């Protein structure tokens, strides 16, 4: 059950005309009162042919008129409006039940607490099977104003209890981090203009897409303007940026003026202070050795940054929640950047994952944004790269994004963030499809050159020794031949399959993996990309075997040689 408190107004008679009228789409079939503050004396234009809307409006406004006649400053914005809607699958509620629900709502809001004879005047009008409208005037019988601060939170809590008491669909408790729902007027306007999204939804997507491209708030606004988004900055006398509003081209009001939406009204995390905190964090001190060993491509850098996120999220304590929240927020930016830079046939699922993960990026935990510098740097590098990833790099990154989203869902669930955990789980489904699609060409190429039966038996023994608890699932996985190829290639490059398997299993637990062999393929391909400790010795040995000089020139009169066997084949022969 959803109760949405609307912005207040001052025209009681006008709102009554809407509630008792036919509706914008003739959906008001039987408007009538179900309850109110004093039902015995209440005129009901829906049931009494002699009652009028004007009479009912005056009845509700009487305390307002009395207060205005006694005080010099008139009361404005005194109309309180709250539609209450049941879920489509809920059972049909009677007028009596809707009346009881309305009384609990006005009690929770502070409009009419139980037992308060001097409370505000209010009514509940029903004109459809699945919802009612509560209208109240916010001046009490004693002339005082009700205390409505945080009434939305109290009403939401009351709705959760009503769902339980009446056996209705149970919704999750709100945490004040969700973006505002589109209004009926916004949805009708988008439909009339042929837009697939309302203006605020459209602006939110564009701003989130621009974040990985900017390193400051000024740069972000410039990027938005270059993308044909109308921006109205608010500056102080010194020229400092104090706020901003954004508008969609063609979104005009009734007077033909452009409509602008403040950042905080577009989404809670798109206010200027929050954007500055995310974009303008300084980089932590980095050891020179770490800088030298950093991967060369932004795709591999992003995968390395996600590996660090895995470690931090898994081992996070209560004191490190702010760091974890910052990393999850930056994870959303990395998903968005990957969706923009990925090949066209991979973008749909990545964009869908980015859209739903936006809800998981914010919670009541305040993010320590500088802790996520590595992820945000990786997102910016990907957004600015001119070339797309190769197949194995994209497969490794999407697999790492998938695992990071799983960890984010687990963290949110452990912290009781129901909405964020659900959003992260939805993103996991899209990322799983993206990961499968990205790995498919690599699997085909690897399976085509699978090693011989003897080599596969040798590598199977490595699997049983390295990850004994998952060995049978790995060896019976359809992706095992491709994994064997990856292990054989890695061993030929100087790596030890046993160590690679152990490291991959430590980075990504395999218990929940649908196809553990595929998970290991992406992890091992990423790990084995780095040179092994004995790579130089192996290269020198190969030069000697092939008769090559150190410069790469072939020596004179080389001894005839046969093609060298792979390391796995050599091990098999020795055994």
Coordinates of C-alpha atoms in Angstrom, one line a residue:
X1 CA 0.0 0.0 0.0
X2 CA 1.4 3.4 -1.0
X3 CA 0.4 6.7 0.6
X4 CA 1.8 9.7 -1.3
X5 CA 1.5 13.0 0.4
X6 CA 1.1 15.7 -2.2
X7 CA 2.4 19.3 -2.1
X8 CA -0.1 21.5 -0.2
X9 CA -2.3 24.1 -1.9
X10 CA -4.9 26.6 -1.0
X11 CA -7.9 25.7 -3.1
X12 CA -10.1 23.2 -1.2
X13 CA -13.0 23.6 -3.6
X14 CA -10.8 23.0 -6.6
X15 CA -9.4 19.7 -5.2
X16 CA -12.9 18.6 -4.4
X17 CA -14.0 19.3 -8.0
X18 CA -11.2 16.9 -9.2
X19 CA -12.1 14.2 -6.6
X20 CA -15.8 14.3 -7.4
X21 CA -15.3 14.9 -11.1
X22 CA -14.9 12.3 -14.0
X23 CA -11.1 12.3 -13.8
X24 CA -8.6 13.0 -16.5
X25 CA -9.4 9.7 -18.2
X26 CA -13.0 9.1 -17.0
X27 CA -11.6 6.8 -14.3
X28 CA -13.7 8.3 -11.4
X29 CA -16.7 5.9 -11.6
X30 CA -18.4 6.3 -8.2
X31 CA -16.9 9.2 -6.1
X32 CA -18.3 9.2 -2.5
X33 CA -17.2 9.7 1.1
X34 CA -16.1 6.7 3.1
X35 CA -15.3 8.5 6.3
X36 CA -14.4 11.9 7.7
X37 CA -13.9 14.0 10.8
X38 CA -17.7 14.2 11.5
X39 CA -19.6 12.0 9.3
X40 CA -23.1 12.8 10.8
X41 CA -23.0 16.4 9.7
X42 CA -20.9 15.9 6.5
X43 CA -22.5 16.8 3.2
X44 CA -21.6 14.2 0.5
X45 CA -22.1 15.4 -3.1
X46 CA -21.6 11.9 -4.2
X47 CA -24.6 10.5 -2.3
X48 CA -26.8 13.6 -1.5
X49 CA -28.2 15.3 -4.6
X50 CA -28.8 18.5 -2.6
X51 CA -25.2 18.7 -1.3
X52 CA -22.7 20.8 -3.3
X53 CA -19.0 20.9 -3.6
X54 CA -19.0 24.5 -2.4
X55 CA -20.9 23.6 0.7
X56 CA -18.5 20.7 1.5
X57 CA -15.5 23.0 0.9
X58 CA -16.8 25.7 3.2
X59 CA -17.4 23.0 5.9
X60 CA -13.8 21.9 5.7
X61 CA -12.4 25.5 5.5
X62 CA -14.3 26.8 8.5
X63 CA -11.3 26.7 11.0
X64 CA -9.2 28.4 8.3
X65 CA -11.6 31.3 7.9
X66 CA -11.9 31.7 11.7
X67 CA -8.1 31.9 12.1
X68 CA -7.7 34.3 9.2
X69 CA -10.4 36.6 10.7
X70 CA -8.6 36.7 14.0
X71 CA -5.0 37.1 12.8
X72 CA -3.7 39.7 10.4
X73 CA -1.6 37.3 8.3
X74 CA -3.8 34.8 6.4
X75 CA -3.0 31.1 6.3
X76 CA -1.8 29.9 2.9
X77 CA -1.1 26.4 1.5
X78 CA -3.6 24.9 4.0
X79 CA -4.8 21.9 1.9
X80 CA -3.3 18.5 2.7
X81 CA -3.8 15.8 0.1
X82 CA -2.8 12.1 0.4
X83 CA -3.9 9.4 -2.1
X84 CA -3.7 5.9 -0.6
X85 CA -3.5 3.1 -3.2
X86 CA -3.5 -0.7 -2.7
X87 CA -1.4 -3.1 -4.9
X88 CA -3.1 -4.5 -8.1
X89 CA -3.0 -8.0 -6.6
X90 CA -4.6 -7.0 -3.3
X91 CA -8.1 -8.1 -2.5
X92 CA -11.1 -5.8 -2.8
X93 CA -11.4 -3.6 0.3
X94 CA -14.8 -2.5 1.5
X95 CA -15.8 1.1 2.2
X96 CA -15.7 0.3 5.9
X97 CA -12.1 -1.0 5.6
X98 CA -11.0 2.0 3.6
X99 CA -12.5 4.2 6.2
X100 CA -10.5 2.5 9.0
X101 CA -7.3 2.8 6.9
X102 CA -7.9 6.5 6.4
X103 CA -8.3 7.1 10.1
X104 CA -5.0 5.3 10.8
X105 CA -3.3 7.4 8.1
X106 CA -4.5 10.8 9.5
X107 CA -3.6 9.7 13.0
X108 CA 0.0 8.7 11.9
X109 CA 0.4 12.0 9.9
X110 CA -0.7 14.2 12.8
X111 CA -3.7 15.5 11.0
X112 CA -6.2 14.0 13.4
X113 CA -4.6 12.0 16.3
X114 CA -7.0 9.5 18.0
X115 CA -9.0 11.1 20.8
X116 CA -8.2 14.7 19.8
X117 CA -11.5 16.5 19.5
X118 CA -9.8 19.7 18.3
X119 CA -7.9 18.1 15.4
X120 CA -8.0 19.2 11.7
X121 CA -11.0 18.6 9.5
X122 CA -10.6 15.9 6.9
X123 CA -12.5 13.5 4.6
X124 CA -11.7 10.4 2.6
X125 CA -13.2 10.1 -0.9
X126 CA -13.3 6.8 -2.8
X127 CA -13.8 6.9 -6.6
X128 CA -12.2 3.6 -7.6
X129 CA -11.8 0.1 -6.2
X130 CA -8.1 0.3 -5.4
X131 CA -7.6 3.7 -3.8
X132 CA -8.9 6.6 -1.8
X133 CA -8.0 10.3 -1.5
X134 CA -7.7 11.9 1.9
X135 CA -8.2 15.7 1.9
X136 CA -7.6 17.8 5.1
X137 CA -7.3 21.5 6.0
X138 CA -4.3 22.1 8.2
X139 CA -5.8 24.4 10.8
X140 CA -7.1 22.8 13.9
X141 CA -10.4 23.7 15.6
X142 CA -8.4 25.6 18.2
X143 CA -6.7 27.7 15.5
X144 CA -3.3 26.0 15.9
X145 CA -1.4 24.3 13.0
X146 CA -0.7 20.6 13.2
X147 CA 2.9 19.3 13.5
X148 CA 3.5 17.6 10.1
X149 CA 7.3 17.4 10.1
X150 CA 8.3 13.9 8.9
X151 CA 4.7 13.0 8.4
X152 CA 5.6 11.0 5.3
X153 CA 7.9 8.7 7.3
X154 CA 5.2 8.1 9.9
X155 CA 2.5 7.5 7.3
X156 CA 4.9 5.0 5.5
X157 CA 5.4 3.1 8.8
X158 CA 1.6 3.0 9.3
X159 CA 1.1 1.6 5.8
X160 CA 3.6 -1.2 6.5
X161 CA 1.5 -2.1 9.6
X162 CA -1.8 -1.8 7.7
X163 CA -0.5 -4.3 5.1
X164 CA 0.3 -6.7 7.8
X165 CA -3.1 -6.3 9.6
X166 CA -5.2 -6.5 6.4
X167 CA -3.2 -9.3 4.7
X168 CA -2.1 -7.0 1.8
X169 CA 1.0 -7.1 -0.3
X170 CA 4.0 -6.2 2.0
X171 CA 6.2 -3.4 0.7
X172 CA 9.7 -2.5 2.1
X173 CA 10.1 0.3 4.5
X174 CA 11.3 3.5 2.8
X175 CA 14.7 5.1 3.8
X176 CA 14.4 8.5 2.1
X177 CA 17.0 7.7 -0.6
X178 CA 14.7 7.0 -3.5
X179 CA 14.1 9.4 -6.3
X180 CA 10.7 11.1 -6.6
X181 CA 8.1 9.1 -8.5
X182 CA 6.9 10.7 -11.7
X183 CA 3.7 12.6 -11.2
X184 CA 0.6 12.0 -13.2
X185 CA 1.1 15.3 -15.0
X186 CA 4.7 14.4 -15.9
X187 CA 3.6 11.0 -17.3
X188 CA 0.7 12.4 -19.3
X189 CA 3.0 15.2 -20.7
X190 CA 5.6 12.6 -21.8
X191 CA 2.9 10.5 -23.4
X192 CA 1.5 13.6 -25.2
X193 CA 4.9 14.6 -26.5
X194 CA 5.9 11.1 -27.5
X195 CA 8.7 10.8 -25.0
X196 CA 9.6 7.4 -23.6
X197 CA 10.7 9.0 -20.3
X198 CA 9.6 11.9 -18.2
X199 CA 11.9 14.9 -18.1
X200 CA 13.3 14.1 -14.7
X201 CA 14.0 10.5 -15.6
X202 CA 15.6 11.6 -18.9
X203 CA 17.8 14.1 -17.1
X204 CA 18.9 11.6 -14.5
X205 CA 20.1 9.2 -17.1
X206 CA 22.1 11.9 -18.9
X207 CA 23.7 13.2 -15.7
X208 CA 24.7 9.8 -14.6
X209 CA 26.2 9.1 -18.0
X210 CA 28.2 12.3 -17.8
X211 CA 29.7 11.7 -14.4
X212 CA 32.5 9.3 -15.5
X213 CA 33.7 12.0 -18.0
X214 CA 34.2 14.8 -15.5
X215 CA 36.7 15.5 -12.7
X216 CA 34.9 18.5 -11.2
X217 CA 31.4 20.0 -11.0
X218 CA 32.3 22.8 -13.4
X219 CA 33.5 20.2 -15.9
X220 CA 30.4 18.1 -15.5
X221 CA 28.1 21.1 -16.2
X222 CA 30.2 21.9 -19.3
X223 CA 29.8 18.3 -20.5
X224 CA 26.1 18.4 -20.0
X225 CA 25.8 21.7 -22.0
X226 CA 27.9 20.1 -24.8
X227 CA 25.4 17.2 -24.8
X228 CA 22.5 19.7 -25.5
X229 CA 21.2 19.6 -22.0
X230 CA 20.0 23.0 -20.7
X231 CA 21.9 24.0 -17.5
X232 CA 21.2 26.9 -15.2
X233 CA 24.1 27.3 -12.7
X234 CA 23.5 29.3 -9.5
X235 CA 26.6 31.3 -8.5
X236 CA 27.6 33.5 -5.6
X237 CA 28.9 37.1 -5.8
X238 CA 32.4 35.7 -6.1
X239 CA 31.4 33.5 -9.0
X240 CA 31.6 30.2 -7.0
X241 CA 29.2 27.6 -8.1
X242 CA 26.5 27.2 -5.4
X243 CA 23.9 25.0 -7.2
X244 CA 22.5 24.1 -10.5
X245 CA 19.3 23.1 -12.3
X246 CA 18.9 21.2 -15.6
X247 CA 16.2 21.3 -18.3
X248 CA 15.2 19.0 -21.1
X249 CA 14.9 20.8 -24.5
X250 CA 11.3 21.2 -25.4
X251 CA 10.0 20.8 -21.9
X252 CA 8.0 24.0 -21.5
X253 CA 5.3 25.2 -19.1
X254 CA 1.9 26.6 -20.0
X255 CA 3.4 30.0 -20.6
X256 CA 6.0 28.6 -23.0
X257 CA 8.9 29.0 -20.6
X258 CA 11.6 26.4 -20.2
X259 CA 11.2 24.1 -17.1
X260 CA 14.3 23.5 -15.0
X261 CA 14.7 20.9 -12.3
X262 CA 17.1 21.3 -9.4
X263 CA 19.7 18.5 -9.1
X264 CA 18.2 17.3 -5.8
X265 CA 14.7 17.0 -7.4
X266 CA 16.2 14.9 -10.2
X267 CA 17.7 12.4 -7.8
X268 CA 18.9 12.6 -4.1
X269 CA 22.5 11.9 -5.0
X270 CA 22.7 14.5 -7.8
X271 CA 22.8 17.6 -5.6
X272 CA 25.8 19.9 -6.2
X273 CA 27.5 19.1 -2.8
X274 CA 27.2 15.4 -3.4
X275 CA 28.5 15.6 -6.9
X276 CA 31.5 17.7 -5.8
X277 CA 32.3 15.1 -3.1
X278 CA 32.3 12.4 -5.7
X279 CA 34.2 14.2 -8.5
X280 CA 36.7 16.3 -6.6
X281 CA 38.3 13.9 -4.2
X282 CA 42.1 13.8 -4.2
X283 CA 44.0 10.7 -5.0
X284 CA 45.6 8.8 -2.0
X285 CA 49.4 8.5 -1.9
X286 CA 50.6 5.7 -4.1
X287 CA 53.8 3.7 -3.7
X288 CA 56.1 4.0 -6.7
X289 CA 56.3 0.2 -7.1
X290 CA 52.5 0.0 -7.3
X291 CA 52.5 2.7 -10.0
X292 CA 55.1 0.7 -12.0
X293 CA 53.2 -2.5 -11.7
X294 CA 49.9 -1.0 -12.7
X295 CA 48.2 -2.7 -15.7
X296 CA 48.6 -0.9 -19.0
X297 CA 45.1 -0.9 -20.3
X298 CA 42.1 0.8 -18.6
X299 CA 40.1 -2.4 -18.8
X300 CA 42.7 -4.4 -16.8
X301 CA 43.1 -1.5 -14.4
X302 CA 39.4 -1.6 -13.8
X303 CA 39.5 -5.3 -13.1
X304 CA 42.4 -4.8 -10.7
X305 CA 40.4 -2.1 -8.9
X306 CA 37.4 -4.4 -8.6
X307 CA 39.7 -7.0 -7.0
X308 CA 40.5 -4.5 -4.3
X309 CA 36.8 -3.8 -3.8
X310 CA 36.2 -7.6 -3.3
X311 CA 38.8 -7.6 -0.5
X312 CA 37.5 -4.5 1.2
X313 CA 33.8 -5.5 1.0
X314 CA 34.4 -9.0 2.2
X315 CA 36.5 -8.0 5.1
X316 CA 34.6 -4.7 5.9
X317 CA 33.9 -4.0 9.6
X318 CA 31.2 -1.7 11.0
X319 CA 33.8 1.2 11.1
X320 CA 34.5 0.8 7.4
X321 CA 30.9 1.0 6.1
X322 CA 31.6 4.5 4.8
X323 CA 34.4 3.2 2.6
X324 CA 32.2 0.3 1.3
X325 CA 29.4 2.7 0.5
X326 CA 31.8 4.9 -1.5
X327 CA 33.1 1.9 -3.4
X328 CA 29.5 0.8 -4.2
X329 CA 28.7 4.3 -5.4
X330 CA 31.8 4.3 -7.7
X331 CA 30.9 0.8 -8.9
X332 CA 27.8 2.2 -10.5
X333 CA 29.9 4.8 -12.3
X334 CA 32.2 2.0 -13.6
X335 CA 29.2 0.0 -14.9
X336 CA 28.0 3.1 -16.7
X337 CA 31.4 3.8 -18.2
X338 CA 31.8 0.2 -19.3
X339 CA 28.3 0.3 -21.0
X340 CA 29.4 3.4 -22.9
X341 CA 32.7 2.0 -24.2
X342 CA 31.7 -1.6 -24.8
X343 CA 31.0 -2.9 -28.3
X344 CA 27.4 -2.1 -29.5
X345 CA 26.1 -5.6 -29.2
X346 CA 27.1 -5.7 -25.5
X347 CA 25.6 -2.4 -24.4
X348 CA 22.0 -3.3 -23.8
X349 CA 22.4 -5.5 -20.7
X350 CA 25.2 -3.2 -19.3
X351 CA 23.0 -0.1 -19.7
X352 CA 20.1 -1.9 -18.0
X353 CA 22.4 -2.9 -15.2
X354 CA 23.6 0.7 -14.8
X355 CA 20.0 2.0 -14.7
X356 CA 18.8 -0.4 -11.9
X357 CA 22.1 -0.2 -9.9
X358 CA 21.6 3.6 -9.4
X359 CA 19.3 2.8 -6.5
X360 CA 22.0 0.6 -4.9
X361 CA 24.5 3.5 -5.1
X362 CA 23.0 5.5 -2.3
X363 CA 21.9 4.6 1.2
X364 CA 21.7 6.2 4.6
X365 CA 25.4 5.3 5.1
X366 CA 27.4 8.4 4.3
X367 CA 30.1 7.6 1.8
X368 CA 33.8 8.3 2.3
X369 CA 34.3 9.3 -1.3
X370 CA 38.1 9.5 -1.4
X371 CA 38.2 5.8 -0.6
X372 CA 36.8 5.0 -4.0
X373 CA 39.5 6.9 -6.0
X374 CA 40.8 3.8 -7.8
X375 CA 37.4 2.8 -9.1
X376 CA 36.5 6.3 -10.2
X377 CA 39.8 6.7 -11.9
X378 CA 39.2 3.4 -13.8
X379 CA 35.8 4.6 -14.8
X380 CA 37.2 7.9 -16.2
X381 CA 40.0 6.1 -18.0
X382 CA 37.5 3.8 -19.7
X383 CA 35.2 6.7 -20.5
X384 CA 38.1 8.5 -22.2
X385 CA 39.7 5.6 -24.0
X386 CA 39.5 5.7 -27.8
X387 CA 39.7 2.0 -28.3
X388 CA 37.4 -0.7 -27.1
X389 CA 38.4 -3.8 -25.2
X390 CA 39.5 -7.1 -26.7
X391 CA 37.3 -10.2 -26.0
X392 CA 39.2 -11.5 -23.0
X393 CA 39.5 -8.1 -21.4
X394 CA 35.8 -7.4 -21.7
X395 CA 34.9 -10.9 -20.4
X396 CA 37.2 -10.4 -17.4
X397 CA 35.8 -7.0 -16.6
X398 CA 32.1 -8.0 -16.9
X399 CA 32.8 -11.0 -14.7
X400 CA 34.4 -8.8 -12.1
X401 CA 31.5 -6.3 -12.3
X402 CA 29.1 -9.2 -11.8
X403 CA 31.0 -10.4 -8.7
X404 CA 31.2 -6.9 -7.3
X405 CA 27.4 -6.4 -7.7
X406 CA 26.8 -9.7 -5.9
X407 CA 29.0 -8.5 -3.0
X408 CA 27.2 -5.1 -3.0
X409 CA 23.8 -6.9 -2.7
X410 CA 25.1 -9.0 0.2
X411 CA 26.5 -6.0 2.0
X412 CA 23.2 -4.0 1.6
X413 CA 21.2 -7.0 2.7
X414 CA 23.4 -7.5 5.8
X415 CA 22.9 -3.8 6.7
X416 CA 19.1 -4.0 6.2
X417 CA 19.1 -1.9 3.1
X418 CA 16.2 -3.7 1.4
X419 CA 15.7 -1.4 -1.6
X420 CA 19.4 -1.2 -2.4
X421 CA 19.8 -5.0 -2.0
X422 CA 16.9 -5.6 -4.4
X423 CA 18.4 -3.1 -6.9
X424 CA 21.8 -4.8 -6.8
X425 CA 20.2 -8.2 -7.3
X426 CA 18.4 -6.9 -10.4
X427 CA 21.7 -5.5 -11.7
X428 CA 23.3 -8.9 -11.1
X429 CA 20.8 -10.5 -13.5
X430 CA 21.7 -8.1 -16.3
X431 CA 25.4 -8.4 -15.6
X432 CA 25.2 -12.2 -15.7
X433 CA 23.7 -12.0 -19.2
X434 CA 26.4 -9.5 -20.2
X435 CA 29.1 -11.7 -18.9
X436 CA 27.8 -14.8 -20.7
X437 CA 27.6 -12.8 -23.9
X438 CA 31.1 -11.4 -23.5
X439 CA 32.7 -14.8 -22.8
X440 CA 30.9 -16.8 -25.6
X441 CA 33.4 -16.0 -28.4
X442 CA 36.4 -16.7 -26.1
X443 CA 34.9 -20.0 -25.1
X444 CA 34.4 -21.0 -28.8
X445 CA 38.1 -20.2 -29.6
X446 CA 39.4 -21.9 -26.5
X447 CA 37.4 -25.1 -27.1
X448 CA 38.6 -25.3 -30.7
X449 CA 42.2 -25.8 -29.5
X450 CA 41.7 -27.9 -26.4
X451 CA 44.8 -29.8 -25.3
X452 CA 45.2 -33.5 -25.6
X453 CA 43.6 -36.1 -23.4
X454 CA 46.8 -36.7 -21.4
X455 CA 47.3 -33.0 -20.8
X456 CA 43.7 -32.6 -19.6
X457 CA 44.2 -35.5 -17.2
X458 CA 47.3 -33.8 -15.8
X459 CA 45.5 -30.5 -15.4
X460 CA 42.5 -32.2 -13.8
X461 CA 44.9 -33.4 -11.1
X462 CA 45.9 -29.8 -10.6
X463 CA 42.2 -28.8 -10.2
X464 CA 41.6 -31.6 -7.6
X465 CA 44.7 -30.5 -5.6
X466 CA 44.0 -26.7 -5.8
X467 CA 40.2 -26.6 -5.2
X468 CA 39.2 -30.1 -4.0
X469 CA 35.8 -29.0 -2.7
X470 CA 34.7 -27.7 -6.2
X471 CA 36.8 -30.1 -8.4
X472 CA 33.9 -32.3 -9.6
X473 CA 31.7 -29.4 -10.5
X474 CA 34.6 -27.8 -12.4
X475 CA 35.5 -31.0 -14.3
X476 CA 31.9 -31.7 -15.2
X477 CA 31.2 -28.2 -16.3
X478 CA 30.8 -27.8 -20.1
X479 CA 33.5 -25.1 -20.0
X480 CA 36.1 -27.5 -18.6
X481 CA 37.9 -28.0 -22.0
X482 CA 38.2 -24.3 -22.5
X483 CA 39.5 -23.9 -18.9
X484 CA 42.1 -26.7 -19.7
X485 CA 43.2 -24.6 -22.7
X486 CA 43.6 -21.5 -20.5
X487 CA 45.6 -23.5 -17.9
X488 CA 47.9 -25.0 -20.6
X489 CA 48.5 -21.6 -22.1
X490 CA 49.3 -20.1 -18.7
X491 CA 51.7 -22.9 -17.9
X492 CA 53.5 -22.5 -21.2
X493 CA 54.0 -18.8 -20.2
X494 CA 55.7 -19.8 -17.0
X495 CA 52.8 -19.9 -14.6
X496 CA 51.9 -22.8 -12.3
X497 CA 48.3 -24.0 -12.8
X498 CA 48.0 -25.0 -9.2
X499 CA 48.8 -21.5 -8.0
X500 CA 46.6 -19.8 -10.6
X501 CA 43.6 -22.0 -9.6
X502 CA 44.1 -21.3 -5.9
X503 CA 44.4 -17.5 -6.5
X504 CA 41.3 -17.4 -8.7
X505 CA 39.3 -19.4 -6.2
X506 CA 40.4 -17.0 -3.4
X507 CA 39.3 -14.0 -5.5
X508 CA 35.8 -15.3 -6.3
X509 CA 34.1 -17.9 -4.2
X510 CA 32.7 -20.7 -6.3
X511 CA 29.9 -22.1 -4.2
X512 CA 27.3 -19.8 -5.8
X513 CA 28.8 -19.8 -9.3
X514 CA 26.4 -21.4 -11.9
X515 CA 29.4 -22.5 -14.0
X516 CA 32.6 -22.5 -12.0
X517 CA 34.8 -23.2 -15.0
X518 CA 33.7 -20.0 -16.7
X519 CA 34.4 -18.0 -13.6
X520 CA 37.9 -19.5 -13.4
X521 CA 38.6 -18.8 -17.1
X522 CA 38.0 -15.1 -16.8
X523 CA 40.0 -14.9 -13.5
X524 CA 42.9 -16.9 -14.8
X525 CA 43.1 -15.1 -18.1
X526 CA 43.3 -11.8 -16.2
X527 CA 45.9 -13.1 -13.7
X528 CA 48.1 -14.9 -16.3
X529 CA 48.3 -11.8 -18.4
X530 CA 51.0 -10.6 -16.0
X531 CA 54.5 -12.0 -16.5
X532 CA 55.5 -14.9 -14.3
X533 CA 58.6 -14.7 -12.2
X534 CA 60.6 -17.0 -14.5
X535 CA 59.4 -15.5 -17.7
X536 CA 62.8 -14.2 -18.7
X537 CA 64.5 -17.5 -18.1
X538 CA 61.8 -19.2 -20.1
X539 CA 62.3 -16.8 -23.0
X540 CA 66.0 -17.4 -22.9
X541 CA 65.5 -21.1 -23.0
X542 CA 63.1 -20.8 -26.0
X543 CA 65.6 -18.6 -27.8
X544 CA 68.3 -21.3 -27.3
X545 CA 65.9 -24.1 -28.3
X546 CA 64.9 -22.2 -31.5
X547 CA 68.4 -21.1 -32.4
X548 CA 67.8 -17.4 -31.9
X549 CA 70.4 -14.8 -30.8
X550 CA 69.5 -12.4 -28.0
X551 CA 68.6 -9.8 -30.6
X552 CA 66.0 -12.0 -32.1
X553 CA 68.2 -12.9 -35.2
X554 CA 68.4 -16.5 -36.1
X555 CA 71.9 -17.9 -35.6
X556 CA 73.8 -19.5 -38.4
X557 CA 73.5 -23.3 -38.9
X558 CA 70.9 -23.8 -36.2
X559 CA 70.3 -27.4 -35.1
X560 CA 67.1 -28.8 -36.5
X561 CA 64.4 -28.9 -33.8
X562 CA 60.9 -30.0 -33.5
X563 CA 58.0 -27.9 -32.3
X564 CA 58.3 -27.6 -28.5
X565 CA 55.7 -29.3 -26.4
X566 CA 53.6 -27.3 -24.0
X567 CA 54.6 -27.3 -20.4
X568 CA 51.5 -29.4 -19.5
X569 CA 52.5 -32.0 -22.1
X570 CA 56.0 -32.1 -20.9
X571 CA 54.8 -32.7 -17.3
X572 CA 52.5 -35.5 -18.6
X573 CA 55.4 -37.2 -20.4
X574 CA 57.6 -37.0 -17.4
X575 CA 54.8 -38.6 -15.3

